[in-house]
Amino acid sequence: MGALVVVAFMVTACLLAPVYAHQIAHEDPFSSNLLGRIRLNGRMVSVLQANTQGAGYGVTPIGPTWHFTNYFLGADNQGRDVFARFLYGGRASLLIGSVSAVICCAVATVMGLAGGYFGGAIDWVVSRLFDIVWAFPIYLLAISLSVILLTSGVNIGPLHIGPGSMMVPILIIGAIFVPYVGRPLRGIVLSLKEREFIQAAIGSGASDWHILSREVFPNVAPSIIVFFPLMVAFDMLTESSLSFLGIGVQPPNASWGTIIQDGLGLLYTRPWVAIAPGLGIVITAGALNVFGDGLRDAFDPKAKLRGSI
Amino acid sequence: MSRPMFTRRIGVLLASFAMSLFGVIAAAPGATAGASSTYQSQHAGGTLKLLASTAGGTLDPQVNYTLQYWQLYQATYDGLVSFQKVTGAGSFVVVPDLAVALPKVTNGGKTYTFKLRKGIKFSNGKPVTVNDVLSSFQRIFKVSNPNAGSWYNVIVGGPACLATPATCTLKGGVAVNASTNTVTVNLLTPDAEFLDQLAVPFGSILPATAPAKDAGSTPIPGTGAYMFKSYNPNTGLVMVRNPYFKVWSAPAQPKGYPNEIDMNFGTTVESEVTAVENGQGDWVFDALPSDRLQQLSTKYAAQLHVNSLTADWYLPMNTNIAPFNNLKARQAVNYAIDKNAAVSLFGGKLLASPTCTILPPGFPGYVESCAYNKGTGSKYNGPDLAKAKALVKASGTKGMAVGIVVTNDPVNSAVGQYVQSVLNSIGYKATLKPLSNNIQFTYIQNTKNKVQISLSQWYQDYPAASDFLKVLLSCSAFHPGSDNSINIAGYCNKAIDAKMNKAEALELTNPTAANALWGQIDQQLMSAGAPWVPLFNPKQIDFVSKRVGNYQFSRQFYMYVDQLWVK
């Protein structure tokens, strides 16, 4: 329950990002504000502050003000409000994590059900597809796809997605995890197929569609529900990794991964730029994992799904 | 020259071209204590550890146009002449190197006769002969040197070599006489800057056996105090002493101090800075991250060396593809970019100054002016976003997608993000494309890559206005489809080219009038063509380790790597 509250809090906070940025902080988190000035403790100060010590070289973004309405976590090297970007970044990370998890679970369910239920050539094709994707290390595959698709975009038939679109990382991350969900589901279907109630349905002459939708799927659904929050967490982590490497969410859009990358160059002077999104990832991914565990315990205490991921 | 991190072309006003043309400089006017001062053998030895985030591309001295390697070439290769290795203004003075003396200039400035020194050997043990000199001149064309068409085409036979590089002979252009050990170079027209152009690494004399194509990562033997022992663009390069080197002219090629010079690649700039702070490295090549400068300037001030440069950071816009094939679109970007913001990202006002012109302040021909300014006045006042937006609308390019290609180091990426933000604010859909230092500079030159706007830098090769204006913005410097097309903007205006040729010719007879004409050309390029957004003139910041001594800065070659003491 605690984990669900944490997830709900993070989701709500991130969904309110536009409200914070435009109604409270009055900052555009996507535009550079290098020469901006703000009023702080009654004084006007620059968002990027010139060094006045030693030889006087260098310019440093303003640090956390701890004033909720005014650069709460300070500025990044473009003079942008880090807290506003943190909220927007969380929104993007959660969106990518959730949508890619939906895509992943949906595709994996269809493939797992088809392969496990029909067997034969269909199962062979499904299994080989899983094997092909599984043969690549996850991140290597994700990086390779990202490098290509972020340059050219996705152009498959009527589907056109621009190179900088957020749909690119969503599709990539959704695709690479399909075998990690699909294969356990296929195993469950294979097991279910031998059960009496399925055999009885087959014997009674029910159609394949009927058996799949009315008999098999309802018994697989709890597993999918358990998988989903775990996949959201996995996908968020993958997205953050890709964005950190510059091949996920593209600037000026922000995700927690891109903000950590922005903060990398400020670790010595403004560590909060990197720490805040790092904490966001840890807390959200941790809560999703705990939540997933809770769901697993609730639906099927004897299941060993986590070990299969 | 250019530098993936810092395109380079230094410059301070020094009318060396006229002096060197007539061969009157044998000493070093304006020189201060420098590399050629008394050698202190007690400091010889040790390994100097240089750090760079990435490699600088090909190791071929007749192809590579980056400061990263030009700083190394000055210790590994020699030309017939070279820039004097001293500090101060004397570093712009051309002195004899592999040639016994500066050439005898006859035939109204069109014939140069060099006498080659005897007894000098390449690092492979083979003696340097006049045939090596001839093949090196031919090789400039065979490897498609970036400036073959703008500098060396003045040699008789040069235009034919440009047309068919593979069969280049330079017949009638370069003649050698083995018995007298002389090399005669005939020019189509007198060229006031010819000696300067021979004194840079492109004019290196290489063995006749050097490949007639870009040698890539295979080191070519040279005559300098050091030789490249190994080069792996992924990990690093190693320079060791050239076993066949003996000092023949300390001002041209002094003996170095470290026994070995390593340049390691593959770490982030942040890590490089930390390594030098901890004594695990000796020098950071890349631009220092802005946020570390505060720490460095307080805790490590004695290890920081800041020097003025004549250089530009600028945004070349591709004048041949949309949206920047539209003058109004280019002018809009010029109005929109806040140069002070870019200065801030570089490290602040102490380290850079905003600029509106192509020629840097203090350079021959420089005239303070600002065509795209808030309000009027020749001094930069700030951006005018309203004008910029109006121009974008008038150009009909609003809403177009624009890709910005930058290098992926912190400073360049930060400037790129700022430019992206500005372009979005005036109506474009801008995306940032960060590339490795190793490839960005050649990538943005090649028209096949359809780069619309990029961030680049130019640090002078030698102190002459043509080194900025003609080299970077003349029709002859634009080579579609080539990685060596230094006119990145692809700007070609025949009327301005004619003016450039006129100014060059005028340098021979009336340098003052020539400089005035160069100044006009600079202003005309910006007002009528606007192929660039000049951002700022940077200063050079060298951060060295605590153990490093004898730091010397040349305005021509920057820090003398081989003169550093690590012992």
PDB file of N, CA and C in Angstrom, chain B residues 43-117:
ATOM      1  N   HIS B  43      66.404  18.909 -16.956  1.00  0.00           N
ATOM      2  CA  HIS B  43      64.951  18.717 -17.009  1.00  0.00           C
ATOM      3  C   HIS B  43      64.532  17.728 -18.101  1.00  0.00           C
ATOM      4  N   ALA B  44      65.501  17.178 -18.792  1.00  0.00           N
ATOM      5  CA  ALA B  44      65.159  16.247 -19.868  1.00  0.00           C
ATOM      6  C   ALA B  44      64.742  14.904 -19.275  1.00  0.00           C
ATOM      7  N   GLY B  45      63.749  14.296 -19.887  1.00  0.00           N
ATOM      8  CA  GLY B  45      63.316  12.970 -19.451  1.00  0.00           C
ATOM      9  C   GLY B  45      61.879  12.957 -18.986  1.00  0.00           C
ATOM     10  N   GLY B  46      61.413  11.777 -18.656  1.00  0.00           N
ATOM     11  CA  GLY B  46      60.046  11.615 -18.159  1.00  0.00           C
ATOM     12  C   GLY B  46      59.025  11.462 -19.284  1.00  0.00           C
ATOM     13  N   THR B  47      57.819  11.189 -18.856  1.00  0.00           N
ATOM     14  CA  THR B  47      56.718  11.022 -19.816  1.00  0.00           C
ATOM     15  C   THR B  47      55.662  12.088 -19.555  1.00  0.00           C
ATOM     16  N   LEU B  48      55.373  12.837 -20.574  1.00  0.00           N
ATOM     17  CA  LEU B  48      54.337  13.870 -20.484  1.00  0.00           C
ATOM     18  C   LEU B  48      53.005  13.230 -20.859  1.00  0.00           C
ATOM     19  N   LYS B  49      52.012  13.406 -19.997  1.00  0.00           N
ATOM     20  CA  LYS B  49      50.718  12.751 -20.234  1.00  0.00           C
ATOM     21  C   LYS B  49      49.666  13.795 -20.591  1.00  0.00           C
ATOM     22  N   LEU B  50      49.315  13.832 -21.859  1.00  0.00           N
ATOM     23  CA  LEU B  50      48.297  14.766 -22.334  1.00  0.00           C
ATOM     24  C   LEU B  50      46.945  14.039 -22.385  1.00  0.00           C
ATOM     25  N   LEU B  51      45.887  14.784 -22.134  1.00  0.00           N
ATOM     26  CA  LEU B  51      44.564  14.160 -22.100  1.00  0.00           C
ATOM     27  C   LEU B  51      43.615  14.870 -23.063  1.00  0.00           C
ATOM     28  N   ALA B  52      42.909  14.093 -23.839  1.00  0.00           N
ATOM     29  CA  ALA B  52      41.891  14.648 -24.746  1.00  0.00           C
ATOM     30  C   ALA B  52      40.703  13.696 -24.735  1.00  0.00           C
ATOM     31  N   SER B  53      39.520  14.235 -24.861  1.00  0.00           N
ATOM     32  CA  SER B  53      38.347  13.362 -24.775  1.00  0.00           C
ATOM     33  C   SER B  53      38.270  12.416 -25.962  1.00  0.00           C
ATOM     34  N   THR B  54      38.686  12.889 -27.122  1.00  0.00           N
ATOM     35  CA  THR B  54      38.674  12.013 -28.303  1.00  0.00           C
ATOM     36  C   THR B  54      39.902  12.293 -29.150  1.00  0.00           C
ATOM     37  N   ALA B  55      40.101  11.444 -30.131  1.00  0.00           N
ATOM     38  CA  ALA B  55      41.175  11.669 -31.084  1.00  0.00           C
ATOM     39  C   ALA B  55      40.812  12.841 -31.991  1.00  0.00           C
ATOM     40  N   GLY B  56      41.784  13.299 -32.740  1.00  0.00           N
ATOM     41  CA  GLY B  56      41.554  14.445 -33.620  1.00  0.00           C
ATOM     42  C   GLY B  56      41.460  14.067 -35.082  1.00  0.00           C
ATOM     43  N   GLY B  57      41.184  12.812 -35.362  1.00  0.00           N
ATOM     44  CA  GLY B  57      41.039  12.389 -36.751  1.00  0.00           C
ATOM     45  C   GLY B  57      42.339  11.845 -37.309  1.00  0.00           C
ATOM     46  N   THR B  58      42.499  11.992 -38.603  1.00  0.00           N
ATOM     47  CA  THR B  58      43.683  11.456 -39.273  1.00  0.00           C
ATOM     48  C   THR B  58      44.969  12.036 -38.673  1.00  0.00           C
ATOM     49  N   LEU B  59      46.038  11.244 -38.733  1.00  0.00           N
ATOM     50  CA  LEU B  59      47.326  11.711 -38.214  1.00  0.00           C
ATOM     51  C   LEU B  59      48.164  12.324 -39.331  1.00  0.00           C
ATOM     52  N   ASP B  60      47.639  12.325 -40.527  1.00  0.00           N
ATOM     53  CA  ASP B  60      48.402  12.812 -41.676  1.00  0.00           C
ATOM     54  C   ASP B  60      48.572  14.328 -41.594  1.00  0.00           C
ATOM     55  N   PRO B  61      49.831  14.823 -41.517  1.00  0.00           N
ATOM     56  CA  PRO B  61      50.025  16.270 -41.325  1.00  0.00           C
ATOM     57  C   PRO B  61      49.621  17.105 -42.535  1.00  0.00           C
ATOM     58  N   GLN B  62      49.485  16.480 -43.686  1.00  0.00           N
ATOM     59  CA  GLN B  62      49.068  17.249 -44.862  1.00  0.00           C
ATOM     60  C   GLN B  62      47.543  17.202 -45.049  1.00  0.00           C
ATOM     61  N   VAL B  63      46.857  16.556 -44.134  1.00  0.00           N
ATOM     62  CA  VAL B  63      45.401  16.486 -44.218  1.00  0.00           C
ATOM     63  C   VAL B  63      44.754  17.056 -42.955  1.00  0.00           C
ATOM     64  N   ASN B  64      45.292  16.679 -41.813  1.00  0.00           N
ATOM     65  CA  ASN B  64      44.659  17.074 -40.556  1.00  0.00           C
ATOM     66  C   ASN B  64      44.694  18.593 -40.387  1.00  0.00           C
ATOM     67  N   TYR B  65      43.565  19.134 -39.983  1.00  0.00           N
ATOM     68  CA  TYR B  65      43.460  20.604 -39.851  1.00  0.00           C
ATOM     69  C   TYR B  65      42.958  20.934 -38.452  1.00  0.00           C
ATOM     70  N   THR B  66      43.447  20.227 -37.465  1.00  0.00           N
ATOM     71  CA  THR B  66      42.969  20.474 -36.113  1.00  0.00           C
ATOM     72  C   THR B  66      44.101  20.937 -35.217  1.00  0.00           C
ATOM     73  N   LEU B  67      43.763  21.811 -34.324  1.00  0.00           N
ATOM     74  CA  LEU B  67      44.744  22.307 -33.361  1.00  0.00           C
ATOM     75  C   LEU B  67      45.289  21.165 -32.516  1.00  0.00           C
ATOM     76  N   GLN B  68      44.414  20.199 -32.250  1.00  0.00           N
ATOM     77  CA  GLN B  68      44.805  19.092 -31.385  1.00  0.00           C
ATOM     78  C   GLN B  68      46.096  18.447 -31.882  1.00  0.00           C
ATOM     79  N   TYR B  69      46.193  18.256 -33.192  1.00  0.00           N
ATOM     80  CA  TYR B  69      47.395  17.617 -33.719  1.00  0.00           C
ATOM     81  C   TYR B  69      48.421  18.627 -34.229  1.00  0.00           C
ATOM     82  N   TRP B  70      47.981  19.796 -34.620  1.00  0.00           N
ATOM     83  CA  TRP B  70      48.960  20.794 -35.049  1.00  0.00           C
ATOM     84  C   TRP B  70      49.903  21.132 -33.890  1.00  0.00           C
ATOM     85  N   GLN B  71      49.373  21.062 -32.673  1.00  0.00           N
ATOM     86  CA  GLN B  71      50.250  21.312 -31.524  1.00  0.00           C
ATOM     87  C   GLN B  71      51.306  20.221 -31.408  1.00  0.00           C
ATOM     88  N   LEU B  72      50.986  19.038 -31.879  1.00  0.00           N
ATOM     89  CA  LEU B  72      51.951  17.934 -31.830  1.00  0.00           C
ATOM     90  C   LEU B  72      52.867  17.947 -33.048  1.00  0.00           C
ATOM     91  N   TYR B  73      52.325  18.372 -34.187  1.00  0.00           N
ATOM     92  CA  TYR B  73      53.132  18.368 -35.413  1.00  0.00           C
ATOM     93  C   TYR B  73      54.343  19.291 -35.325  1.00  0.00           C
ATOM     94  N   GLN B  74      54.187  20.361 -34.529  1.00  0.00           N
ATOM     95  CA  GLN B  74      55.323  21.301 -34.483  1.00  0.00           C
ATOM     96  C   GLN B  74      56.558  20.639 -33.876  1.00  0.00           C
ATOM     97  N   ALA B  75      56.384  19.523 -33.191  1.00  0.00           N
ATOM     98  CA  ALA B  75      57.532  18.805 -32.637  1.00  0.00           C
ATOM     99  C   ALA B  75      57.882  17.557 -33.439  1.00  0.00           C
ATOM    100  N   THR B  76      57.065  17.244 -34.448  1.00  0.00           N
ATOM    101  CA  THR B  76      57.297  15.990 -35.174  1.00  0.00           C
ATOM    102  C   THR B  76      57.621  16.184 -36.657  1.00  0.00           C
ATOM    103  N   TYR B  77      57.210  17.307 -37.214  1.00  0.00           N
ATOM    104  CA  TYR B  77      57.443  17.516 -38.651  1.00  0.00           C
ATOM    105  C   TYR B  77      58.059  18.885 -38.895  1.00  0.00           C
ATOM    106  N   ASP B  78      58.740  19.005 -40.025  1.00  0.00           N
ATOM    107  CA  ASP B  78      59.332  20.286 -40.427  1.00  0.00           C
ATOM    108  C   ASP B  78      59.017  20.553 -41.877  1.00  0.00           C
ATOM    109  N   GLY B  79      58.936  21.831 -42.193  1.00  0.00           N
ATOM    110  CA  GLY B  79      58.829  22.244 -43.581  1.00  0.00           C
ATOM    111  C   GLY B  79      60.147  22.857 -44.002  1.00  0.00           C
ATOM    112  N   LEU B  80      60.152  23.392 -45.207  1.00  0.00           N
ATOM    113  CA  LEU B  80      61.363  24.111 -45.624  1.00  0.00           C
ATOM    114  C   LEU B  80      61.575  25.316 -44.722  1.00  0.00           C
ATOM    115  N   VAL B  81      60.462  25.902 -44.328  1.00  0.00           N
ATOM    116  CA  VAL B  81      60.503  27.016 -43.374  1.00  0.00           C
ATOM    117  C   VAL B  81      59.511  26.696 -42.256  1.00  0.00           C
ATOM    118  N   SER B  82      59.648  27.402 -41.164  1.00  0.00           N
ATOM    119  CA  SER B  82      58.658  27.186 -40.100  1.00  0.00           C
ATOM    120  C   SER B  82      58.504  28.472 -39.301  1.00  0.00           C
ATOM    121  N   PHE B  83      57.482  28.491 -38.490  1.00  0.00           N
ATOM    122  CA  PHE B  83      57.330  29.628 -37.589  1.00  0.00           C
ATOM    123  C   PHE B  83      58.297  29.447 -36.429  1.00  0.00           C
ATOM    124  N   GLN B  84      58.903  30.557 -36.058  1.00  0.00           N
ATOM    125  CA  GLN B  84      59.913  30.515 -35.011  1.00  0.00           C
ATOM    126  C   GLN B  84      59.315  30.039 -33.690  1.00  0.00           C
ATOM    127  N   LYS B  85      59.999  29.147 -33.028  1.00  0.00           N
ATOM    128  CA  LYS B  85      59.466  28.572 -31.785  1.00  0.00           C
ATOM    129  C   LYS B  85      59.946  29.375 -30.586  1.00  0.00           C
ATOM    130  N   VAL B  86      59.299  30.494 -30.423  1.00  0.00           N
ATOM    131  CA  VAL B  86      59.541  31.385 -29.289  1.00  0.00           C
ATOM    132  C   VAL B  86      58.185  31.839 -28.771  1.00  0.00           C
ATOM    133  N   THR B  87      58.191  32.570 -27.693  1.00  0.00           N
ATOM    134  CA  THR B  87      56.925  33.110 -27.200  1.00  0.00           C
ATOM    135  C   THR B  87      56.739  34.525 -27.747  1.00  0.00           C
ATOM    136  N   GLY B  88      55.569  35.088 -27.550  1.00  0.00           N
ATOM    137  CA  GLY B  88      55.308  36.458 -27.974  1.00  0.00           C
ATOM    138  C   GLY B  88      55.130  36.587 -29.470  1.00  0.00           C
ATOM    139  N   ALA B  89      55.195  37.840 -29.920  1.00  0.00           N
ATOM    140  CA  ALA B  89      54.933  38.116 -31.334  1.00  0.00           C
ATOM    141  C   ALA B  89      55.966  37.468 -32.245  1.00  0.00           C
ATOM    142  N   GLY B  90      57.126  37.159 -31.707  1.00  0.00           N
ATOM    143  CA  GLY B  90      58.158  36.511 -32.517  1.00  0.00           C
ATOM    144  C   GLY B  90      57.725  35.155 -33.036  1.00  0.00           C
ATOM    145  N   SER B  91      56.719  34.579 -32.432  1.00  0.00           N
ATOM    146  CA  SER B  91      56.276  33.256 -32.889  1.00  0.00           C
ATOM    147  C   SER B  91      55.558  33.328 -34.232  1.00  0.00           C
ATOM    148  N   PHE B  92      55.307  34.527 -34.732  1.00  0.00           N
ATOM    149  CA  PHE B  92      54.717  34.664 -36.066  1.00  0.00           C
ATOM    150  C   PHE B  92      55.777  34.800 -37.155  1.00  0.00           C
ATOM    151  N   VAL B  93      57.030  34.833 -36.728  1.00  0.00           N
ATOM    152  CA  VAL B  93      58.103  35.077 -37.697  1.00  0.00           C
ATOM    153  C   VAL B  93      58.511  33.773 -38.373  1.00  0.00           C
ATOM    154  N   VAL B  94      58.585  33.823 -39.684  1.00  0.00           N
ATOM    155  CA  VAL B  94      58.988  32.638 -40.440  1.00  0.00           C
ATOM    156  C   VAL B  94      60.515  32.571 -40.493  1.00  0.00           C
ATOM    157  N   VAL B  95      61.041  31.398 -40.144  1.00  0.00           N
ATOM    158  CA  VAL B  95      62.497  31.202 -40.167  1.00  0.00           C
ATOM    159  C   VAL B  95      62.816  29.977 -41.009  1.00  0.00           C
ATOM    160  N   PRO B  96      64.055  29.881 -41.496  1.00  0.00           N
ATOM    161  CA  PRO B  96      64.405  28.682 -42.264  1.00  0.00           C
ATOM    162  C   PRO B  96      64.384  27.453 -41.367  1.00  0.00           C
ATOM    163  N   ASP B  97      63.935  26.340 -41.914  1.00  0.00           N
ATOM    164  CA  ASP B  97      63.881  25.098 -41.129  1.00  0.00           C
ATOM    165  C   ASP B  97      64.704  24.035 -41.868  1.00  0.00           C
ATOM    166  N   LEU B  98      64.083  23.248 -42.723  1.00  0.00           N
ATOM    167  CA  LEU B  98      64.876  22.290 -43.495  1.00  0.00           C
ATOM    168  C   LEU B  98      65.685  23.006 -44.568  1.00  0.00           C
ATOM    169  N   ALA B  99      65.303  24.203 -44.893  1.00  0.00           N
ATOM    170  CA  ALA B  99      66.099  25.016 -45.830  1.00  0.00           C
ATOM    171  C   ALA B  99      67.223  25.689 -45.052  1.00  0.00           C
ATOM    172  N   VAL B 100      68.328  25.887 -45.738  1.00  0.00           N
ATOM    173  CA  VAL B 100      69.496  26.506 -45.100  1.00  0.00           C
ATOM    174  C   VAL B 100      69.184  27.939 -44.695  1.00  0.00           C
ATOM    175  N   ALA B 101      68.449  28.613 -45.556  1.00  0.00           N
ATOM    176  CA  ALA B 101      68.112  30.014 -45.307  1.00  0.00           C
ATOM    177  C   ALA B 101      66.748  30.290 -45.907  1.00  0.00           C
ATOM    178  N   LEU B 102      66.224  31.453 -45.624  1.00  0.00           N
ATOM    179  CA  LEU B 102      64.970  31.816 -46.281  1.00  0.00           C
ATOM    180  C   LEU B 102      65.227  31.896 -47.782  1.00  0.00           C
ATOM    181  N   PRO B 103      64.220  31.634 -48.576  1.00  0.00           N
ATOM    182  CA  PRO B 103      64.479  31.497 -50.022  1.00  0.00           C
ATOM    183  C   PRO B 103      64.874  32.806 -50.680  1.00  0.00           C
ATOM    184  N   LYS B 104      65.563  32.621 -51.766  1.00  0.00           N
ATOM    185  CA  LYS B 104      65.881  33.770 -52.597  1.00  0.00           C
ATOM    186  C   LYS B 104      64.649  33.981 -53.487  1.00  0.00           C
ATOM    187  N   VAL B 105      64.110  35.182 -53.435  1.00  0.00           N
ATOM    188  CA  VAL B 105      62.887  35.447 -54.198  1.00  0.00           C
ATOM    189  C   VAL B 105      63.240  36.286 -55.421  1.00  0.00           C
ATOM    190  N   THR B 106      62.914  35.787 -56.587  1.00  0.00           N
ATOM    191  CA  THR B 106      63.241  36.478 -57.841  1.00  0.00           C
ATOM    192  C   THR B 106      61.998  36.509 -58.728  1.00  0.00           C
ATOM    193  N   ASN B 107      62.217  36.970 -59.939  1.00  0.00           N
ATOM    194  CA  ASN B 107      61.156  36.951 -60.956  1.00  0.00           C
ATOM    195  C   ASN B 107      59.915  37.715 -60.480  1.00  0.00           C
ATOM    196  N   GLY B 108      60.196  38.858 -59.865  1.00  0.00           N
ATOM    197  CA  GLY B 108      59.081  39.699 -59.421  1.00  0.00           C
ATOM    198  C   GLY B 108      58.233  39.059 -58.342  1.00  0.00           C
ATOM    199  N   GLY B 109      58.860  38.232 -57.503  1.00  0.00           N
ATOM    200  CA  GLY B 109      58.111  37.606 -56.404  1.00  0.00           C
ATOM    201  C   GLY B 109      57.464  36.298 -56.798  1.00  0.00           C
ATOM    202  N   LYS B 110      57.777  35.802 -57.997  1.00  0.00           N
ATOM    203  CA  LYS B 110      57.109  34.583 -58.445  1.00  0.00           C
ATOM    204  C   LYS B 110      57.982  33.333 -58.346  1.00  0.00           C
ATOM    205  N   THR B 111      59.276  33.509 -58.070  1.00  0.00           N
ATOM    206  CA  THR B 111      60.158  32.333 -57.973  1.00  0.00           C
ATOM    207  C   THR B 111      60.878  32.316 -56.632  1.00  0.00           C
ATOM    208  N   TYR B 112      60.761  31.198 -55.972  1.00  0.00           N
ATOM    209  CA  TYR B 112      61.409  31.014 -54.669  1.00  0.00           C
ATOM    210  C   TYR B 112      62.434  29.898 -54.819  1.00  0.00           C
ATOM    211  N   THR B 113      63.658  30.170 -54.406  1.00  0.00           N
ATOM    212  CA  THR B 113      64.689  29.138 -54.484  1.00  0.00           C
ATOM    213  C   THR B 113      65.182  28.801 -53.073  1.00  0.00           C
ATOM    214  N   PHE B 114      64.989  27.556 -52.709  1.00  0.00           N
ATOM    215  CA  PHE B 114      65.414  27.078 -51.390  1.00  0.00           C
ATOM    216  C   PHE B 114      66.641  26.189 -51.554  1.00  0.00           C
ATOM    217  N   LYS B 115      67.524  26.279 -50.598  1.00  0.00           N
ATOM    218  CA  LYS B 115      68.630  25.321 -50.562  1.00  0.00           C
ATOM    219  C   LYS B 115      68.392  24.410 -49.356  1.00  0.00           C
ATOM    220  N   LEU B 116      68.342  23.127 -49.636  1.00  0.00           N
ATOM    221  CA  LEU B 116      68.013  22.160 -48.584  1.00  0.00           C
ATOM    222  C   LEU B 116      69.238  21.865 -47.729  1.00  0.00           C
ATOM    223  N   ARG B 117      69.011  21.766 -46.425  1.00  0.00           N
ATOM    224  CA  ARG B 117      70.115  21.395 -45.533  1.00  0.00           C
ATOM    225  C   ARG B 117      70.547  19.957 -45.835  1.00  0.00           C
TER     226      ARG B 117
END
